[in-house]
Amino acid sequence: MNDAEVNSMLKYFPAQSLLHSLDARAKIIALIALTALFVFLPLAYSALALPFALALWVTSRIPLRKILEQKFLLLVALAPFVFRLAYEKSFYVGALAGAFNACYALGIILLAELFVFTTRNADARRALLFFRVPKRVAFEFALALQALPLLQEKVLRVRIAQQSRGGRTRDSFALLNPVLHGIFLRARKLAIALESRGFDAERL
Amino acid sequence: MSDNTVELTDVSFSYAGAPARSRALDGVSLEIKRGEFVALMGRTGCGKTTLLLTLNGVIPKTIGGAFAGQVRVFGEDVAGRSVAQMSERVAFVFQDANDQLFCETAREEIAFGLRLRGASENEISKRVSESLGRVGLRGFEERDPFSLSQGQKQKLCLATAIASGAPLVALDEPIASLDYENAKHVYEILSALKRSGKTIVAVEHDAEFAAKHTDRVIVIEDGAIAEDGGASLLKSKRVERYGIKRLK
């Protein structure tokens, strides 16, 4: 992968911003607090999660195209919208409630992504250890964050391989088996590599 | 005290779930002296990697199966130590660099094992700088390992092995996905490591690199040692029987 491809993935994005320089512990507390706040606010107010997240995004100097590149966010927005439309008796109420739910869901996800984009793995791990999260859990969390771009890369490679053999462009189910298999294989190989470098989960 | 870094005594191994008669290793006995540079060669699936994985205990502790025999590294029975403990004696470089890189920067990658052993940050910085310099990656400390080329990733894995200070370096096809220039550089690094006193065991398919850089070639066939000789073995017609290119 070249630098451009790596920078397009869900991982730390280097930039000079207040969010980048903020302590990881403060960011974790803020993320939890904001999530809790938006959960308990009335629906209309919880929709403010999205404009709030977007405002933070702009200040973080992370390109907005990184949001547009994530097509799954459309699904995140549509799902509650469609659900509400089906659930509510009135179309107007359903559409409005669905829009608020969509804004809330998108906002929370963007806030979580901002944490990933502005926080180095090592800092996130240290912050979790500071909060007395068990070492093993903190390490697994950091590894899971590290795995996100690898998962993206795997999906891309499998899709290209399938398309080059005539597979349908939008067949997401066809991706499931090879991607899952790849994830488990990688996890196993990584476990062996970690052990070979002295990592002993039992001692953590 | 034995002069041997590695001693395998009648080692046999079958992978879990493999057919009853199928043995990945079949009664292997060998000794590797301190400071030797050994190439393990043979057809795909003959047991080279399996043999290599017994050196740090991954087989049979992590990769289960039916194991018999004894493996001693620097006089200690590998069975009596965990794989993590063996990492102080054996630095392992896997075939695919992508399977063993998991940190955000090259520095963190090298520091990982050292931190687990309680090395100070000063010591870590010194070793990071030294090891990256030895593999030609000076200045790459803050680079994301996943943005590196395949050759650079492999050298980073080598740097990790060098920084660990382990006296035995085990490599599984270290130049498998490299172009000639990078492969040549990797073997020059390994030769320099050997001259500094390390013992090196490498699974290798390339007869030319093996002949030029190693002291000894062990040919594995069907899980057993078929040939064991100096690098001049690769000029013998016999090696063609084992799927190895004979050198002129």
XYZ file of C-alpha atoms in Angstrom:
452
model
C 0.000 0.000 0.000
C 1.229 3.506 -0.712
C 0.884 6.487 1.637
C -2.307 7.700 -0.056
C -4.023 4.349 0.335
C -2.913 4.054 3.946
C -4.117 7.561 4.779
C -7.563 6.797 3.378
C -8.169 4.101 5.963
C -9.788 4.171 9.391
C -6.650 4.820 11.414
C -4.668 7.622 12.998
C -4.532 10.586 10.607
C -1.621 12.884 11.394
C -2.495 16.587 11.520
C -1.953 19.658 13.684
C -5.152 20.387 15.596
C -6.454 20.862 19.113
C -8.095 17.437 19.019
C -4.814 15.789 17.998
C -2.946 17.416 20.851
C -5.669 16.704 23.429
C -4.820 14.009 25.947
C -6.336 10.631 25.036
C -7.822 10.344 28.524
C -9.741 13.577 28.062
C -10.977 12.396 24.678
C -12.231 9.096 26.114
C -14.074 10.901 28.911
C -15.528 13.397 26.440
C -16.640 10.655 24.069
C -18.401 8.720 26.826
C -19.944 11.882 28.269
C -21.191 13.116 24.903
C -22.631 9.725 24.019
C -24.445 9.577 27.348
C -25.644 13.159 26.958
C -27.072 12.599 23.524
C -28.754 9.378 24.677
C -30.626 11.102 27.453
C -31.551 14.271 25.608
C -34.970 14.494 23.931
C -34.885 13.154 20.363
C -34.841 16.537 18.657
C -31.862 17.668 20.735
C -29.982 14.402 20.334
C -29.915 15.097 16.592
C -27.476 17.885 17.426
C -24.883 15.102 17.694
C -24.362 15.315 13.918
C -23.714 19.064 13.517
C -21.593 18.942 16.660
C -19.524 16.060 15.285
C -19.150 17.819 11.926
C -17.986 21.010 13.619
C -15.364 19.036 15.548
C -14.376 17.290 12.343
C -13.664 20.580 10.646
C -11.521 21.798 13.556
C -9.557 18.538 13.531
C -8.259 19.279 9.984
C -9.203 15.832 8.814
C -10.471 16.024 5.235
C -14.267 15.899 4.934
C -13.893 13.507 2.017
C -13.019 10.835 4.586
C -16.679 10.980 5.636
C -17.919 10.841 2.054
C -15.693 7.835 1.302
C -17.520 5.765 3.910
C -20.530 4.468 2.045
C -21.646 2.354 5.008
C -22.609 5.605 6.738
C -25.501 5.845 4.288
C -26.764 2.573 5.668
C -26.346 3.871 9.203
C -28.469 6.899 8.274
C -31.093 4.990 6.296
C -31.714 2.169 8.756
C -33.245 4.204 11.620
C -34.997 6.416 9.093
C -36.731 3.492 7.403
C -37.476 1.867 10.739
C -39.138 4.980 12.071
C -41.155 5.469 8.907
C -42.474 1.946 9.258
C -43.014 2.230 12.988
C -44.793 5.595 13.232
C -48.392 5.911 12.161
C -47.946 9.353 10.679
C -45.591 9.740 7.716
C -44.574 13.201 8.843
C -43.789 12.092 12.397
C -41.997 9.019 11.094
C -39.868 11.019 8.660
C -38.977 13.625 11.270
C -38.195 11.087 13.995
C -36.225 9.013 11.478
C -34.211 12.057 10.454
C -33.432 12.864 14.098
C -32.444 9.238 14.792
C -30.243 9.201 11.693
C -28.513 12.426 12.753
C -27.939 11.040 16.225
C -26.527 7.711 14.970
C -24.280 9.412 12.416
C -23.118 11.936 14.992
C -22.086 9.288 17.519
C -20.260 7.259 14.867
C -18.419 10.327 13.590
C -17.389 11.222 17.149
C -16.015 7.705 17.637
C -14.179 7.930 14.306
C -12.728 11.263 15.313
C -11.257 9.566 18.349
C -9.625 6.946 16.099
C -8.356 9.527 13.604
C -6.873 11.860 16.228
C -5.450 9.382 18.732
C -2.400 7.172 18.335
C -2.875 3.536 19.330
C -0.194 3.724 21.986
C -1.864 6.804 23.557
C -5.277 5.123 23.516
C -3.806 2.045 25.186
C -2.069 4.137 27.880
C -5.296 6.027 28.523
C -7.235 2.803 28.985
C -4.588 1.510 31.389
C -4.856 4.797 33.307
C -8.567 4.106 33.736
C -7.670 0.706 35.194
C -8.996 -1.174 32.198
C -7.385 -4.662 32.425
C -4.081 -4.807 30.470
C -5.327 -7.591 28.294
C -8.469 -5.650 27.314
C -6.473 -2.482 26.624
C -4.087 -4.405 24.424
C -6.936 -6.126 22.583
C -8.617 -2.766 22.011
C -5.438 -1.309 20.527
C -5.027 -4.380 18.311
C -8.674 -4.139 17.200
C -8.103 -0.510 16.168
C -5.030 -1.629 14.298
C -7.080 -4.299 12.559
C -9.607 -1.857 11.058
C -7.471 -0.707 8.132
C -6.324 -4.271 7.553
C -9.946 -5.340 7.321
C -10.566 -2.573 4.803
C -7.576 -3.680 2.780
C -8.703 -7.304 2.855
C -12.187 -6.379 1.613
C -10.644 -4.359 -1.198
C -8.290 -7.149 -2.269
C -11.012 -9.798 -2.210
C -13.359 -7.547 -4.184
C -10.682 -6.901 -6.828
C -9.875 -10.619 -7.039
C -13.543 -11.493 -7.496
C -14.170 -8.765 -10.052
C -11.131 -9.769 -12.077
C -12.735 -13.198 -12.351
C -16.087 -11.837 -13.410
C -17.699 -11.470 -9.976
C -20.511 -8.943 -9.487
C -19.346 -5.538 -8.271
C -21.946 -5.150 -5.505
C -22.144 -8.694 -4.197
C -21.295 -8.082 -0.550
C -22.317 -11.578 0.540
C -19.660 -13.070 -1.700
C -17.099 -11.108 0.292
C -18.195 -12.481 3.640
C -16.576 -15.920 3.581
C -13.128 -14.936 2.240
C -12.957 -11.841 4.421
C -13.931 -13.707 7.593
C -11.533 -16.498 6.727
C -8.798 -13.929 6.159
C -9.540 -12.281 9.504
C -9.293 -15.525 11.431
C -6.159 -16.563 9.595
C -4.532 -13.221 10.274
C -5.554 -13.374 13.945
C -3.925 -16.779 14.282
C -0.715 -15.738 12.536
C -0.596 -12.545 14.568
C -0.998 -14.489 17.799
C 1.981 -16.656 16.828
C 4.044 -13.592 15.863
C 3.167 -11.856 19.152
C 4.133 -14.892 21.178
C 7.382 -15.245 19.264
C 8.243 -11.690 20.303
C 7.665 -12.334 23.982
C 4.004 -11.461 24.431
C 2.467 -13.655 27.094
C -1.243 -13.015 27.621
C -1.248 -15.080 30.792
C 1.265 -12.733 32.401
C -0.723 -9.562 31.642
C 29.187 -27.132 27.951
C 27.863 -28.007 24.508
C 29.041 -25.962 21.563
C 25.717 -26.509 19.917
C 23.098 -23.823 19.604
C 20.473 -26.264 18.441
C 20.070 -29.963 19.113
C 17.139 -31.932 17.774
C 16.879 -35.510 18.931
C 14.553 -37.842 17.064
C 11.891 -35.185 16.544
C 8.643 -36.226 14.921
C 5.506 -34.189 14.455
C 2.102 -34.594 12.842
C -0.313 -31.708 12.591
C -3.613 -32.083 14.436
C -6.196 -33.517 12.108
C -3.638 -34.775 9.610
C -4.009 -38.371 8.300
C -2.578 -40.993 10.673
C 0.493 -41.850 8.581
C 1.235 -38.308 7.526
C 4.180 -36.843 9.443
C 5.439 -33.341 8.866
C 8.639 -34.294 10.682
C 9.850 -37.871 10.874
C 12.599 -38.732 13.302
C 14.755 -35.653 12.700
C 18.038 -35.465 14.580
C 20.522 -32.701 13.963
C 22.945 -30.336 15.658
C 23.687 -26.776 14.696
C 26.824 -25.185 16.116
C 27.134 -21.658 17.442
C 27.791 -19.161 14.712
C 26.694 -21.412 11.850
C 24.550 -20.107 9.022
C 22.321 -22.972 7.949
C 19.932 -23.146 5.012
C 16.997 -25.554 5.217
C 15.997 -26.506 1.696
C 13.596 -28.859 -0.015
C 10.286 -29.062 -1.817
C 7.232 -27.140 -0.701
C 5.552 -29.062 2.101
C 8.579 -31.177 3.001
C 8.751 -29.956 6.610
C 11.239 -27.077 6.535
C 8.978 -24.509 8.186
C 7.696 -27.110 10.609
C 11.255 -27.822 11.699
C 11.941 -24.117 12.073
C 8.874 -23.626 14.254
C 10.135 -26.217 16.738
C 13.113 -24.000 17.566
C 11.095 -21.505 19.597
C 8.391 -23.921 20.691
C 5.564 -22.640 18.499
C 5.358 -26.271 17.509
C 3.976 -27.992 19.498
C 2.844 -25.412 22.073
C 0.872 -23.041 19.846
C 0.358 -25.193 16.786
C -0.870 -28.429 18.249
C -0.290 -31.943 17.057
C 1.455 -35.198 17.887
C 5.006 -34.306 18.907
C 7.811 -36.614 19.939
C 11.491 -36.122 20.593
C 13.476 -33.313 22.110
C 14.560 -29.875 20.985
C 17.325 -28.130 22.906
C 18.367 -24.564 22.210
C 21.522 -23.318 23.944
C 21.418 -26.412 26.107
C 17.868 -25.818 27.366
C 14.927 -28.046 26.581
C 12.432 -25.955 24.627
C 9.595 -27.979 26.146
C 10.399 -26.492 29.548
C 9.984 -22.881 28.438
C 7.081 -20.924 26.983
C 7.252 -19.456 23.479
C 7.380 -15.978 25.022
C 10.363 -17.003 27.172
C 12.105 -18.504 24.122
C 11.868 -15.118 22.362
C 14.914 -14.041 24.390
C 16.955 -16.778 22.744
C 15.287 -17.115 19.352
C 14.284 -14.220 17.100
C 11.814 -15.405 14.503
C 11.187 -13.728 11.146
C 8.137 -15.106 9.377
C 7.712 -15.497 5.639
C 5.122 -12.763 5.206
C 6.095 -9.494 6.849
C 2.410 -8.480 6.975
C 1.728 -11.305 9.425
C 4.073 -9.914 12.040
C 3.720 -6.142 11.840
C 1.105 -4.710 14.140
C 2.318 -1.378 15.515
C 1.750 2.161 14.309
C 5.366 3.086 13.683
C 8.600 1.277 12.921
C 9.916 2.451 16.295
C 6.974 0.884 18.147
C 7.395 -2.305 16.160
C 10.999 -2.687 17.307
C 10.260 -1.457 20.827
C 7.403 -3.917 21.380
C 9.430 -6.936 22.437
C 12.007 -4.819 24.277
C 9.326 -3.128 26.402
C 7.863 -6.489 27.346
C 11.271 -7.400 28.727
C 11.455 -4.205 30.747
C 14.063 -2.340 28.687
C 14.431 1.359 29.515
C 13.352 3.989 26.985
C 17.010 4.983 26.528
C 17.980 1.434 25.728
C 15.023 1.113 23.380
C 15.937 4.295 21.510
C 19.515 3.106 21.162
C 18.494 -0.281 19.820
C 15.886 1.172 17.474
C 18.451 3.493 15.968
C 21.141 0.815 15.701
C 18.929 -1.870 14.213
C 17.290 0.408 11.654
C 20.732 1.629 10.659
C 21.966 -1.931 10.157
C 19.143 -2.743 7.774
C 19.360 0.495 5.826
C 16.181 2.030 7.213
C 17.687 4.909 9.144
C 15.135 7.728 9.377
C 12.173 5.352 9.165
C 11.448 5.452 12.896
C 8.103 7.240 12.593
C 6.956 5.568 9.375
C 3.823 3.460 9.358
C 4.950 -0.132 8.724
C 1.976 -0.744 6.450
C 3.002 2.069 4.134
C 6.405 0.481 3.500
C 7.292 -1.547 0.438
C 7.562 -5.319 0.831
C 11.362 -5.117 0.923
C 11.288 -2.404 3.565
C 8.773 -4.377 5.649
C 11.000 -7.443 5.541
C 13.995 -5.373 6.596
C 11.932 -3.893 9.427
C 11.158 -7.424 10.603
C 14.891 -8.138 10.446
C 15.573 -4.976 12.434
C 13.151 -6.226 15.074
C 15.053 -9.508 15.250
C 18.404 -7.704 15.472
C 17.198 -5.335 18.189
C 15.958 -8.240 20.301
C 19.557 -9.345 20.771
C 18.565 -13.010 20.515
C 21.603 -15.152 19.664
C 19.656 -17.443 17.309
C 17.819 -15.952 14.346
C 15.296 -18.172 12.566
C 13.936 -16.988 9.218
C 11.220 -18.520 7.088
C 11.947 -17.758 3.411
C 13.290 -14.256 4.116
C 13.529 -13.266 0.456
C 10.410 -14.992 -0.853
C 8.632 -11.874 -2.107
C 11.630 -9.652 -2.736
C 13.301 -8.472 -5.916
C 16.940 -9.400 -6.510
C 18.399 -6.179 -5.121
C 16.444 -6.358 -1.864
C 17.127 -10.074 -1.555
C 20.857 -9.430 -1.966
C 20.708 -6.736 0.705
C 18.850 -9.007 3.131
C 21.472 -11.716 2.736
C 24.276 -9.200 3.206
C 22.620 -8.208 6.494
C 22.345 -11.849 7.518
C 25.995 -12.480 6.649
C 26.977 -9.500 8.787
C 24.884 -10.933 11.629
C 26.684 -14.241 11.309
C 30.052 -12.506 11.438
C 28.927 -10.787 14.650
C 28.436 -14.212 16.221
C 24.766 -14.996 15.702
C 23.574 -18.412 14.687
C 21.232 -18.249 11.714
C 18.808 -20.853 10.422
C 16.884 -19.917 7.294
C 14.360 -21.766 5.191
C 15.417 -20.983 1.639
C 14.463 -21.935 -1.905
C 17.074 -19.873 -3.731
C 20.122 -22.057 -4.266
C 22.354 -19.193 -5.365
C 21.893 -17.145 -2.230
C 22.191 -20.248 -0.086
C 25.439 -21.251 -1.786
C 26.947 -17.804 -1.539
C 26.097 -16.966 2.064
C 25.485 -20.072 4.129
C 27.953 -22.511 5.735
C 25.745 -25.529 5.569
C 22.749 -26.821 3.622
C 20.294 -29.297 5.105
C 17.870 -30.828 2.625
C 14.556 -32.059 3.985
C 12.433 -34.602 2.135
C 9.160 -36.008 3.479
C 9.880 -34.707 6.965
C 13.330 -36.285 7.251
C 16.859 -35.099 6.584
C 17.894 -36.288 3.139
C 21.186 -34.438 2.734
C 23.398 -32.451 5.053
C 26.549 -30.828 3.780
C 28.411 -27.692 2.941
C 27.186 -25.191 0.415
C 29.055 -27.183 -2.270
C 26.249 -29.743 -1.944
C 24.232 -27.462 -4.208
C 26.592 -28.246 -7.097
C 25.901 -31.950 -6.775
C 23.435 -33.599 -9.150
C 21.779 -35.243 -6.123
C 19.961 -32.081 -5.071
C 17.810 -32.114 -8.194
C 16.054 -35.141 -6.717
C 14.716 -32.874 -4.019
C 13.413 -30.148 -6.267
C 16.430 -27.895 -5.735
C 18.154 -26.119 -8.602
C 21.626 -27.510 -9.100
C 24.312 -24.849 -9.417
C 26.965 -25.086 -12.102
